[in-house]
């Protein structure tokens, strides 16, 4: 496992971390590790752009607005013989 040393942490930030760690009954180091892991799991800008592009592709595949789904639903309901 790798290691990093973080220098010049503001005293108020460090005190806040200590309080949060104590509330969670864990060492400050473990809390900091958790925070780093959560941050590292977030999507990068490139990953987010890829998702947005994919969303645009999916939107382009959806039916045109203005189609009334009521007749389709009624037809499916009326022709459903799963009860028999």
Coordinates of C-alpha atoms in Angstrom, one line a residue:
X1 CA 0.0 0.0 0.0
X2 CA 1.1 3.5 -0.8
X3 CA 1.6 6.4 1.6
X4 CA 1.4 10.1 1.4
X5 CA 2.3 12.8 3.8
X6 CA 0.0 15.9 3.9
X7 CA 1.7 19.0 5.1
X8 CA 0.3 22.5 6.0
X9 CA -3.1 21.4 7.1
X10 CA -5.0 24.3 8.6
X11 CA -5.3 23.9 12.4
X12 CA -9.0 24.4 12.3
X13 CA -9.3 21.6 9.7
X14 CA -7.2 19.3 11.7
X15 CA -9.3 20.0 14.9
X16 CA -12.5 19.4 13.0
X17 CA -11.1 16.1 11.7
X18 CA -10.3 15.1 15.3
X19 CA -13.8 15.9 16.5
X20 CA -15.4 13.9 13.6
X21 CA -13.0 11.0 14.1
X22 CA -13.8 10.9 17.8
X23 CA -17.6 11.0 17.1
X24 CA -17.1 8.0 14.8
X25 CA -14.8 6.2 17.3
X26 CA -12.0 6.0 14.8
X27 CA -8.5 7.4 14.4
X28 CA -8.0 10.6 12.4
X29 CA -5.8 8.7 9.9
X30 CA -8.7 6.3 9.2
X31 CA -11.2 9.2 8.7
X32 CA -8.7 10.9 6.4
X33 CA -8.2 7.6 4.5
X34 CA -12.0 7.3 4.1
X35 CA -12.3 10.8 2.8
X36 CA -9.6 10.2 0.2
X37 CA -11.1 6.9 -0.9
X38 CA -14.5 8.6 -1.4
X39 CA -13.0 11.4 -3.3
X40 CA -11.0 9.1 -5.5
X41 CA -14.2 7.1 -6.4
X42 CA -15.9 10.2 -7.9
X43 CA -16.1 10.5 -11.6
X44 CA -13.5 12.5 -13.5
X45 CA -14.6 15.2 -15.9
X46 CA -13.9 12.9 -18.8
X47 CA -16.0 10.1 -17.3
X48 CA -18.8 12.6 -16.6
X49 CA -18.7 13.8 -20.2
X50 CA -18.8 10.2 -21.5
X51 CA -21.9 9.6 -19.4
X52 CA -23.5 12.8 -20.6
X53 CA -22.8 11.8 -24.2
X54 CA -24.3 8.4 -23.6
X55 CA -27.4 10.1 -22.0
X56 CA -27.7 12.2 -25.2
X57 CA -27.6 9.1 -27.3
X58 CA -30.3 7.5 -25.2
X59 CA -32.4 10.6 -25.4
X60 CA -32.1 10.6 -29.2
X61 CA -33.5 7.0 -29.2
X62 CA -36.6 7.9 -27.2
X63 CA -39.9 8.3 -29.0
X64 CA -41.0 11.7 -30.1
X65 CA -43.1 13.7 -27.6
X66 CA -46.9 13.9 -28.2
X67 CA -47.6 10.2 -28.5
X68 CA -50.6 9.4 -26.3
X69 CA -49.8 6.2 -24.4
X70 CA -53.3 5.7 -23.2
X71 CA -54.5 3.7 -26.2
X72 CA -51.4 1.5 -26.1
X73 CA -51.9 0.8 -22.4
X74 CA -55.6 0.0 -23.0
X75 CA -54.8 -2.3 -25.8
X76 CA -52.2 -4.2 -23.7
X77 CA -54.6 -4.4 -20.8
X78 CA -57.6 -5.5 -23.0
X79 CA -55.5 -8.2 -24.8
X80 CA -54.0 -9.5 -21.6
X81 CA -55.1 -13.1 -21.0
X82 CA -52.7 -13.9 -18.3
X83 CA -55.7 -14.2 -15.9
X84 CA -57.2 -17.1 -17.8

